[in-house]
Amino acid sequence: MGELDGSTDFDALRRAMAENSEQPEGPARNARAEQLLAEAERLNIPLAVIEALGHQLKVYNYSSEKDRMFIPFARLLRLWDEHPEDFDEYEAHSLHWVFKWVSAGMLDQPHIPLASIEKWLGEMEHRYRLAGHSERAVRSAEFSVAAHMGDLERAERAYAAWLAADRDRMADCHACELHGQGTWQVKRGRDEDALGLWRPVLEGEYSCAHEPHTILASSLTPLLRLGRLDEARAHHLRGFRLVRPMESMRGAYADHLEFCALTGNEARGLELLAQRPAYFTDTGQPRSRLDFMAVVTLLADRLTELGLGERQVPGPAGRSWTARELAAHARAEALELAGRFDRRNGTSYVGDRVRARMAQRPLVDRLPLGVRTVRSTPRPMVPPPAPEAPRVPDQPDLSALIIEARRLSDTLQPHALEAWAAVARAAEVTELDARDRAEIADHEAMAQGPEGIALFEQAAALYAEAGDPGEALAARARGAYIRALTGEVDEALTTVAALYDEALALYAEDATGVRQTASVVMSRARILMRGVHEGTEGAAGPEVRAAAERAVLEVLALVDGRAGDDVRLAARAAEARAMLAELAGESGDVERTAGLLRRAAAEYVGAGLPWFAVEYEVQVAALAQQRGDAAEAERALRAALEHGGPYVETAGRAQLHLQLAEVLGLRDEVVEAAEQALQAAHWADEAGESATLGVWARHRLGGFLLRQGRCAEAAEVLESALPDLSAETHGDGAVVQAEWWLGDCLSELGEHREAAEHRLRAAEIARHWPEQQDHATLAHLAAESLSNAGLLEEADQAYARAGELWRSLGNPHFLVRSLRARGWLALRGEAGAEGARELMTEAVRACERAREAAADPAAREQLSAELGNTHRQFGDLLARSAAEEDEERRGVVQGAFGAAVTQLDRAAAVFGTLGAQGLHGRTGAELAAGWLEAELGRPAEAVARARGVLAAYEGADGTDETVRERRAEATQMLRLDRAGQ
């Protein structure tokens, strides 16, 4: 905006100051305030200068240049002392109000002596007393001084006096007062009490320009200390969204950085640092800079501790920074600032608290946030690693390694292969017997897969040398199965057939045990199952399936009832059961398949091998979902997560959580569905799949949060997901859904322009779909957002686009609604009342045509309700347009009011045809018409309408809110009769 025309227009000055107040915080807004003060001084109107000084003081206070507010305040105070008559009531109130800002501002500036602050406090008390104000604000200011210095006794006295004093117009708003009171409880170690004080603000009962922003930030560390992690996560996502665009909230921003450093989210902390480079150097408020530098130190120290001291990190402009360098710089800055405050205060209180803050330890190893992020360091493996070979091998240590490896492999434990590898490394300089060498070769072959086939033969020869012909056959059978996996099924079958005959012969002669025999029989069954898998075009013939089934049943016949404590035999039985399930699935027997899979999973769990049950529970879940049995799917997925424990790979764990989230979402259990989606996103990030699996998890998480009404959190998550979503990779449906959800979130948050952008992007994609319902809906929603954002022309275009789509879809209800919305927009824009009336007339006609064409009685009834609402809105619009006419056009106003009454009568008549369902609509129209009758000088007609409304509700349910409201309004209208007598 340029200079004021002629520099003489006070109203224009006020409009300019109001416009500047709505601009983002920062130097540009401050510079504009300075320009406006210069314009005010040229007006030669004392009140103009006073208002411009007040405006300047306000924008300085809500910026990084808080130290500049003292000069305009001193000038204002001098003007008050010299010419109080120049101040109107509002400016007099504002002058006393900003005393509090100046008191707090002095505390924030260590160069202002403590004696000056105390003197100022006395001045404030004196002036408040003269003005007749309560001492509540004074005692609050005194409390702030004492608490800052660490004078706890004085702070407690002032705190009690603050709460005891009466609230008056000078007291801070409820939200700000509760923030200060809760912060004191935190300092005194009473986290629960603080959160109790903050609850009304957190729940939306109280708010202001900076609340709940600061309370959400201040609550983070107390919530972490109390173990209330879900709330802490929610407060971070919700609160950071509020703080992010506000330059003046460096202290609250620091609280969010601290949260990241204390929860294993160091990478997100670096993202936050990068978003606010000026926070490193802005000097207008030293106290918030001290807070910021302290938590930067905490974060950078944490990165250094994690071995990332040489990592490049955001820092003050002008050079590059490693984490180690930034930590040293920020610590020096923080301690220097703390020292300045302590020298001013004559205590060590500020420095002690800063050092304690910088020395904090993480309160959570890693708190998943849902937004895309990565670990600063790789996640340590949960299962313990296999034992390492001793640096200088000797026989007792090697023996211990062999015993442990044998225990792990005999009980099918994870890391058995790694344990045998450790044995092999330790045995490189030691001669072992044939049995030990056989087991080493056998397990090395298993580890190598197809490349280890020859090693199976080597292991078999060593087993034979060790006098175990059965295990030699088992090793060769394992090699045959590996060959089948490479596609050589026929060759593998030929080999295993001979091994099978030999093993059964040995077993019949008691020359080998059931374990070795079962191993050969199972390998044969596995190879035959490969034949089933590799049948022509995926469908094996009945002979192949029958042979495989006979082989599997042989396994069961051999091991069932013989397992005892032998984990391997129990596992053979469970695996055979799962093979039978697979065969049942091939034949389409879903019930038998699910039953066998459940039994296989139960047998693995019973054998102490729950991690083997995971894949079968997942299959059960998939079958249950196909049958529409969400409860069984949920049970199976929960079991899979429980059984998998730490042994499931991170990507697999993410998949399980995501599948469970989907099932819970279908059952409308959205709170837990969101928790599962959050876990899915977390594990996807851990697995390095943020841009793939993690996107799907965040997509679902955003939707579940939105369904709970947690719009700020949902918006953060969806905004984090959208950059990784693409129509090519994920499908345009997923992109549209994410944009749609985000638009809904932003609309609820009052960010209407941004909501419109996302809804329009979604509509543009949906424009190309064969089915146009989503396109029409999105265009309509975008129009609503554009209207709410004050973009009238763009909103009208979007409503027109939506209207044409509704027309083509044969949806008269939304066609009429789009026309009504355009009518209201026209009234606000250049088309004015005439254009608005034309659009409303078109809406009435469209609705009447649709009602006449409707053959279905229910559809006609619905369209009658729509028509009644259209007449009602037409009447309201005419009344609104008339009310905005000036007094010189009284005749026009009277005519418009009369036309409005006509529309309202038509609305009442239409609603009257709907009986009880249209009662509230009819009475609402009657009462609206009654008030217009009164405006037209016809009180008797208005009273008659009121009596008709009361009669309509005679005997109605008095607990119904609408009934109560209608009766109260009608009773009020009856007073017009008495007033006219």
JSON list of N, CA, C and O in Angstrom, two decimals, residues 529 545-546 548-556 560 573-587 589 592-597 599-600 616:
[
{"chain": "A", "resi": 529, "resn": "MET", "atom": "N", "xyz": [5.81, -80.08, -3.58]},
{"chain": "A", "resi": 529, "resn": "MET", "atom": "CA", "xyz": [5.04, -78.83, -3.50]},
{"chain": "A", "resi": 529, "resn": "MET", "atom": "C", "xyz": [5.57, -77.81, -4.50]},
{"chain": "A", "resi": 529, "resn": "MET", "atom": "O", "xyz": [4.80, -77.01, -5.05]},
{"chain": "A", "resi": 545, "resn": "ARG", "atom": "N", "xyz": [-0.94, -82.58, -7.59]},
{"chain": "A", "resi": 545, "resn": "ARG", "atom": "CA", "xyz": [-1.43, -82.19, -6.27]},
{"chain": "A", "resi": 545, "resn": "ARG", "atom": "C", "xyz": [-1.64, -83.40, -5.37]},
{"chain": "A", "resi": 545, "resn": "ARG", "atom": "O", "xyz": [-1.34, -83.37, -4.17]},
{"chain": "A", "resi": 546, "resn": "ALA", "atom": "N", "xyz": [-2.15, -84.47, -5.94]},
{"chain": "A", "resi": 546, "resn": "ALA", "atom": "CA", "xyz": [-2.39, -85.68, -5.14]},
{"chain": "A", "resi": 546, "resn": "ALA", "atom": "C", "xyz": [-1.09, -86.26, -4.62]},
{"chain": "A", "resi": 546, "resn": "ALA", "atom": "O", "xyz": [-1.00, -86.70, -3.45]},
{"chain": "A", "resi": 548, "resn": "ALA", "atom": "N", "xyz": [1.68, -84.63, -4.06]},
{"chain": "A", "resi": 548, "resn": "ALA", "atom": "CA", "xyz": [2.19, -83.74, -3.02]},
{"chain": "A", "resi": 548, "resn": "ALA", "atom": "C", "xyz": [1.44, -83.96, -1.72]},
{"chain": "A", "resi": 548, "resn": "ALA", "atom": "O", "xyz": [2.04, -84.02, -0.63]},
{"chain": "A", "resi": 549, "resn": "GLU", "atom": "N", "xyz": [0.12, -84.12, -1.80]},
{"chain": "A", "resi": 549, "resn": "GLU", "atom": "CA", "xyz": [-0.67, -84.31, -0.58]},
{"chain": "A", "resi": 549, "resn": "GLU", "atom": "C", "xyz": [-0.28, -85.61, 0.11]},
{"chain": "A", "resi": 549, "resn": "GLU", "atom": "O", "xyz": [-0.17, -85.66, 1.34]},
{"chain": "A", "resi": 550, "resn": "ARG", "atom": "N", "xyz": [-0.07, -86.69, -0.67]},
{"chain": "A", "resi": 550, "resn": "ARG", "atom": "CA", "xyz": [0.34, -87.96, -0.06]},
{"chain": "A", "resi": 550, "resn": "ARG", "atom": "C", "xyz": [1.67, -87.80, 0.66]},
{"chain": "A", "resi": 550, "resn": "ARG", "atom": "O", "xyz": [1.88, -88.32, 1.76]},
{"chain": "A", "resi": 551, "resn": "ALA", "atom": "N", "xyz": [2.59, -87.06, 0.04]},
{"chain": "A", "resi": 551, "resn": "ALA", "atom": "CA", "xyz": [3.91, -86.86, 0.66]},
{"chain": "A", "resi": 551, "resn": "ALA", "atom": "C", "xyz": [3.79, -86.09, 1.96]},
{"chain": "A", "resi": 551, "resn": "ALA", "atom": "O", "xyz": [4.47, -86.39, 2.95]},
{"chain": "A", "resi": 552, "resn": "VAL", "atom": "N", "xyz": [2.94, -85.07, 1.96]},
{"chain": "A", "resi": 552, "resn": "VAL", "atom": "CA", "xyz": [2.76, -84.27, 3.18]},
{"chain": "A", "resi": 552, "resn": "VAL", "atom": "C", "xyz": [2.14, -85.11, 4.28]},
{"chain": "A", "resi": 552, "resn": "VAL", "atom": "O", "xyz": [2.54, -85.04, 5.46]},
{"chain": "A", "resi": 553, "resn": "LEU", "atom": "N", "xyz": [1.16, -85.93, 3.92]},
{"chain": "A", "resi": 553, "resn": "LEU", "atom": "CA", "xyz": [0.52, -86.79, 4.92]},
{"chain": "A", "resi": 553, "resn": "LEU", "atom": "C", "xyz": [1.51, -87.81, 5.48]},
{"chain": "A", "resi": 553, "resn": "LEU", "atom": "O", "xyz": [1.41, -88.20, 6.66]},
{"chain": "A", "resi": 554, "resn": "GLU", "atom": "N", "xyz": [2.47, -88.23, 4.67]},
{"chain": "A", "resi": 554, "resn": "GLU", "atom": "CA", "xyz": [3.50, -89.13, 5.18]},
{"chain": "A", "resi": 554, "resn": "GLU", "atom": "C", "xyz": [4.33, -88.45, 6.27]},
{"chain": "A", "resi": 554, "resn": "GLU", "atom": "O", "xyz": [4.73, -89.08, 7.25]},
{"chain": "A", "resi": 555, "resn": "VAL", "atom": "N", "xyz": [4.62, -87.16, 6.05]},
{"chain": "A", "resi": 555, "resn": "VAL", "atom": "CA", "xyz": [5.35, -86.41, 7.09]},
{"chain": "A", "resi": 555, "resn": "VAL", "atom": "C", "xyz": [4.57, -86.44, 8.40]},
{"chain": "A", "resi": 555, "resn": "VAL", "atom": "O", "xyz": [5.12, -86.74, 9.47]},
{"chain": "A", "resi": 556, "resn": "LEU", "atom": "N", "xyz": [3.28, -86.13, 8.30]},
{"chain": "A", "resi": 556, "resn": "LEU", "atom": "CA", "xyz": [2.45, -86.11, 9.52]},
{"chain": "A", "resi": 556, "resn": "LEU", "atom": "C", "xyz": [2.38, -87.50, 10.15]},
{"chain": "A", "resi": 556, "resn": "LEU", "atom": "O", "xyz": [2.42, -87.63, 11.39]},
{"chain": "A", "resi": 560, "resn": "ASP", "atom": "N", "xyz": [3.70, -87.02, 13.85]},
{"chain": "A", "resi": 560, "resn": "ASP", "atom": "CA", "xyz": [2.60, -86.72, 14.76]},
{"chain": "A", "resi": 560, "resn": "ASP", "atom": "C", "xyz": [2.64, -87.64, 15.98]},
{"chain": "A", "resi": 560, "resn": "ASP", "atom": "O", "xyz": [2.70, -88.87, 15.84]},
{"chain": "A", "resi": 573, "resn": "ALA", "atom": "N", "xyz": [5.71, -81.07, 11.85]},
{"chain": "A", "resi": 573, "resn": "ALA", "atom": "CA", "xyz": [4.26, -81.26, 11.85]},
{"chain": "A", "resi": 573, "resn": "ALA", "atom": "C", "xyz": [3.55, -79.96, 11.49]},
{"chain": "A", "resi": 573, "resn": "ALA", "atom": "O", "xyz": [2.59, -79.95, 10.70]},
{"chain": "A", "resi": 574, "resn": "ALA", "atom": "N", "xyz": [3.99, -78.85, 12.05]},
{"chain": "A", "resi": 574, "resn": "ALA", "atom": "CA", "xyz": [3.36, -77.56, 11.75]},
{"chain": "A", "resi": 574, "resn": "ALA", "atom": "C", "xyz": [3.54, -77.19, 10.29]},
{"chain": "A", "resi": 574, "resn": "ALA", "atom": "O", "xyz": [2.59, -76.72, 9.63]},
{"chain": "A", "resi": 575, "resn": "GLU", "atom": "N", "xyz": [4.74, -77.42, 9.75]},
{"chain": "A", "resi": 575, "resn": "GLU", "atom": "CA", "xyz": [4.97, -77.09, 8.35]},
{"chain": "A", "resi": 575, "resn": "GLU", "atom": "C", "xyz": [4.12, -77.96, 7.44]},
{"chain": "A", "resi": 575, "resn": "GLU", "atom": "O", "xyz": [3.57, -77.48, 6.43]},
{"chain": "A", "resi": 576, "resn": "ALA", "atom": "N", "xyz": [3.98, -79.22, 7.79]},
{"chain": "A", "resi": 576, "resn": "ALA", "atom": "CA", "xyz": [3.14, -80.12, 6.99]},
{"chain": "A", "resi": 576, "resn": "ALA", "atom": "C", "xyz": [1.69, -79.65, 7.00]},
{"chain": "A", "resi": 576, "resn": "ALA", "atom": "O", "xyz": [1.00, -79.68, 5.97]},
{"chain": "A", "resi": 577, "resn": "ARG", "atom": "N", "xyz": [1.22, -79.20, 8.16]},
{"chain": "A", "resi": 577, "resn": "ARG", "atom": "CA", "xyz": [-0.15, -78.68, 8.25]},
{"chain": "A", "resi": 577, "resn": "ARG", "atom": "C", "xyz": [-0.31, -77.46, 7.32]},
{"chain": "A", "resi": 577, "resn": "ARG", "atom": "O", "xyz": [-1.33, -77.31, 6.64]},
{"chain": "A", "resi": 578, "resn": "ALA", "atom": "N", "xyz": [0.69, -76.61, 7.28]},
{"chain": "A", "resi": 578, "resn": "ALA", "atom": "CA", "xyz": [0.62, -75.44, 6.41]},
{"chain": "A", "resi": 578, "resn": "ALA", "atom": "C", "xyz": [0.62, -75.85, 4.94]},
{"chain": "A", "resi": 578, "resn": "ALA", "atom": "O", "xyz": [-0.03, -75.22, 4.11]},
{"chain": "A", "resi": 579, "resn": "MET", "atom": "N", "xyz": [1.37, -76.93, 4.60]},
{"chain": "A", "resi": 579, "resn": "MET", "atom": "CA", "xyz": [1.35, -77.42, 3.21]},
{"chain": "A", "resi": 579, "resn": "MET", "atom": "C", "xyz": [-0.03, -77.92, 2.83]},
{"chain": "A", "resi": 579, "resn": "MET", "atom": "O", "xyz": [-0.52, -77.67, 1.72]},
{"chain": "A", "resi": 580, "resn": "LEU", "atom": "N", "xyz": [-0.68, -78.64, 3.75]},
{"chain": "A", "resi": 580, "resn": "LEU", "atom": "CA", "xyz": [-2.04, -79.10, 3.48]},
{"chain": "A", "resi": 580, "resn": "LEU", "atom": "C", "xyz": [-2.98, -77.90, 3.28]},
{"chain": "A", "resi": 580, "resn": "LEU", "atom": "O", "xyz": [-3.90, -77.96, 2.45]},
{"chain": "A", "resi": 581, "resn": "ALA", "atom": "N", "xyz": [-2.76, -76.85, 4.05]},
{"chain": "A", "resi": 581, "resn": "ALA", "atom": "CA", "xyz": [-3.57, -75.64, 3.87]},
{"chain": "A", "resi": 581, "resn": "ALA", "atom": "C", "xyz": [-3.38, -75.06, 2.48]},
{"chain": "A", "resi": 581, "resn": "ALA", "atom": "O", "xyz": [-4.33, -74.63, 1.81]},
{"chain": "A", "resi": 582, "resn": "GLU", "atom": "N", "xyz": [-2.13, -75.07, 2.03]},
{"chain": "A", "resi": 582, "resn": "GLU", "atom": "CA", "xyz": [-1.84, -74.54, 0.70]},
{"chain": "A", "resi": 582, "resn": "GLU", "atom": "C", "xyz": [-2.55, -75.36, -0.37]},
{"chain": "A", "resi": 582, "resn": "GLU", "atom": "O", "xyz": [-3.12, -74.82, -1.33]},
{"chain": "A", "resi": 583, "resn": "LEU", "atom": "N", "xyz": [-2.54, -76.67, -0.20]},
{"chain": "A", "resi": 583, "resn": "LEU", "atom": "CA", "xyz": [-3.21, -77.54, -1.16]},
{"chain": "A", "resi": 583, "resn": "LEU", "atom": "C", "xyz": [-4.72, -77.33, -1.12]},
{"chain": "A", "resi": 583, "resn": "LEU", "atom": "O", "xyz": [-5.39, -77.35, -2.17]},
{"chain": "A", "resi": 584, "resn": "ALA", "atom": "N", "xyz": [-5.26, -77.13, 0.08]},
{"chain": "A", "resi": 584, "resn": "ALA", "atom": "CA", "xyz": [-6.69, -76.86, 0.18]},
{"chain": "A", "resi": 584, "resn": "ALA", "atom": "C", "xyz": [-7.03, -75.55, -0.50]},
{"chain": "A", "resi": 584, "resn": "ALA", "atom": "O", "xyz": [-8.08, -75.42, -1.14]},
{"chain": "A", "resi": 585, "resn": "GLY", "atom": "N", "xyz": [-6.14, -74.59, -0.40]},
{"chain": "A", "resi": 585, "resn": "GLY", "atom": "CA", "xyz": [-6.37, -73.33, -1.08]},
{"chain": "A", "resi": 585, "resn": "GLY", "atom": "C", "xyz": [-6.35, -73.48, -2.58]},
{"chain": "A", "resi": 585, "resn": "GLY", "atom": "O", "xyz": [-7.12, -72.83, -3.31]},
{"chain": "A", "resi": 586, "resn": "GLU", "atom": "N", "xyz": [-5.47, -74.39, -3.09]},
{"chain": "A", "resi": 586, "resn": "GLU", "atom": "CA", "xyz": [-5.43, -74.65, -4.53]},
{"chain": "A", "resi": 586, "resn": "GLU", "atom": "C", "xyz": [-6.77, -75.18, -5.04]},
{"chain": "A", "resi": 586, "resn": "GLU", "atom": "O", "xyz": [-7.17, -74.91, -6.16]},
{"chain": "A", "resi": 587, "resn": "SER", "atom": "N", "xyz": [-7.45, -75.93, -4.18]},
{"chain": "A", "resi": 587, "resn": "SER", "atom": "CA", "xyz": [-8.73, -76.51, -4.59]},
{"chain": "A", "resi": 587, "resn": "SER", "atom": "C", "xyz": [-9.91, -75.59, -4.28]},
{"chain": "A", "resi": 587, "resn": "SER", "atom": "O", "xyz": [-11.05, -75.95, -4.55]},
{"chain": "A", "resi": 589, "resn": "ASP", "atom": "N", "xyz": [-10.95, -74.55, -1.24]},
{"chain": "A", "resi": 589, "resn": "ASP", "atom": "CA", "xyz": [-11.62, -74.81, 0.04]},
{"chain": "A", "resi": 589, "resn": "ASP", "atom": "C", "xyz": [-11.12, -73.80, 1.08]},
{"chain": "A", "resi": 589, "resn": "ASP", "atom": "O", "xyz": [-10.15, -74.06, 1.81]},
{"chain": "A", "resi": 592, "resn": "ARG", "atom": "N", "xyz": [-11.33, -74.83, 5.00]},
{"chain": "A", "resi": 592, "resn": "ARG", "atom": "CA", "xyz": [-10.32, -75.81, 5.41]},
{"chain": "A", "resi": 592, "resn": "ARG", "atom": "C", "xyz": [-8.94, -75.16, 5.39]},
{"chain": "A", "resi": 592, "resn": "ARG", "atom": "O", "xyz": [-8.11, -75.42, 6.27]},
{"chain": "A", "resi": 593, "resn": "THR", "atom": "N", "xyz": [-8.68, -74.31, 4.39]},
{"chain": "A", "resi": 593, "resn": "THR", "atom": "CA", "xyz": [-7.39, -73.63, 4.32]},
{"chain": "A", "resi": 593, "resn": "THR", "atom": "C", "xyz": [-7.14, -72.81, 5.58]},
{"chain": "A", "resi": 593, "resn": "THR", "atom": "O", "xyz": [-6.07, -72.91, 6.20]},
{"chain": "A", "resi": 594, "resn": "ALA", "atom": "N", "xyz": [-8.13, -72.02, 5.97]},
{"chain": "A", "resi": 594, "resn": "ALA", "atom": "CA", "xyz": [-7.96, -71.16, 7.14]},
{"chain": "A", "resi": 594, "resn": "ALA", "atom": "C", "xyz": [-7.78, -71.99, 8.40]},
{"chain": "A", "resi": 594, "resn": "ALA", "atom": "O", "xyz": [-6.94, -71.68, 9.25]},
{"chain": "A", "resi": 595, "resn": "GLY", "atom": "N", "xyz": [-8.55, -73.07, 8.52]},
{"chain": "A", "resi": 595, "resn": "GLY", "atom": "CA", "xyz": [-8.44, -73.92, 9.71]},
{"chain": "A", "resi": 595, "resn": "GLY", "atom": "C", "xyz": [-7.06, -74.55, 9.82]},
{"chain": "A", "resi": 595, "resn": "GLY", "atom": "O", "xyz": [-6.47, -74.60, 10.91]},
{"chain": "A", "resi": 596, "resn": "LEU", "atom": "N", "xyz": [-6.52, -75.06, 8.72]},
{"chain": "A", "resi": 596, "resn": "LEU", "atom": "CA", "xyz": [-5.19, -75.68, 8.74]},
{"chain": "A", "resi": 596, "resn": "LEU", "atom": "C", "xyz": [-4.10, -74.65, 9.04]},
{"chain": "A", "resi": 596, "resn": "LEU", "atom": "O", "xyz": [-3.14, -74.94, 9.76]},
{"chain": "A", "resi": 597, "resn": "LEU", "atom": "N", "xyz": [-4.25, -73.45, 8.47]},
{"chain": "A", "resi": 597, "resn": "LEU", "atom": "CA", "xyz": [-3.27, -72.41, 8.75]},
{"chain": "A", "resi": 597, "resn": "LEU", "atom": "C", "xyz": [-3.28, -72.02, 10.22]},
{"chain": "A", "resi": 597, "resn": "LEU", "atom": "O", "xyz": [-2.22, -71.82, 10.84]},
{"chain": "A", "resi": 599, "resn": "ARG", "atom": "N", "xyz": [-4.13, -73.92, 12.68]},
{"chain": "A", "resi": 599, "resn": "ARG", "atom": "CA", "xyz": [-3.55, -75.03, 13.45]},
{"chain": "A", "resi": 599, "resn": "ARG", "atom": "C", "xyz": [-2.03, -75.02, 13.32]},
{"chain": "A", "resi": 599, "resn": "ARG", "atom": "O", "xyz": [-1.31, -75.24, 14.29]},
{"chain": "A", "resi": 600, "resn": "ALA", "atom": "N", "xyz": [-1.53, -74.77, 12.08]},
{"chain": "A", "resi": 600, "resn": "ALA", "atom": "CA", "xyz": [-0.08, -74.70, 11.89]},
{"chain": "A", "resi": 600, "resn": "ALA", "atom": "C", "xyz": [0.54, -73.61, 12.76]},
{"chain": "A", "resi": 600, "resn": "ALA", "atom": "O", "xyz": [1.56, -73.81, 13.42]},
{"chain": "A", "resi": 616, "resn": "TYR", "atom": "N", "xyz": [1.71, -67.50, 8.53]},
{"chain": "A", "resi": 616, "resn": "TYR", "atom": "CA", "xyz": [0.44, -68.22, 8.44]},
{"chain": "A", "resi": 616, "resn": "TYR", "atom": "C", "xyz": [-0.70, -67.38, 9.00]},
{"chain": "A", "resi": 616, "resn": "TYR", "atom": "O", "xyz": [-1.82, -67.40, 8.46]}
]
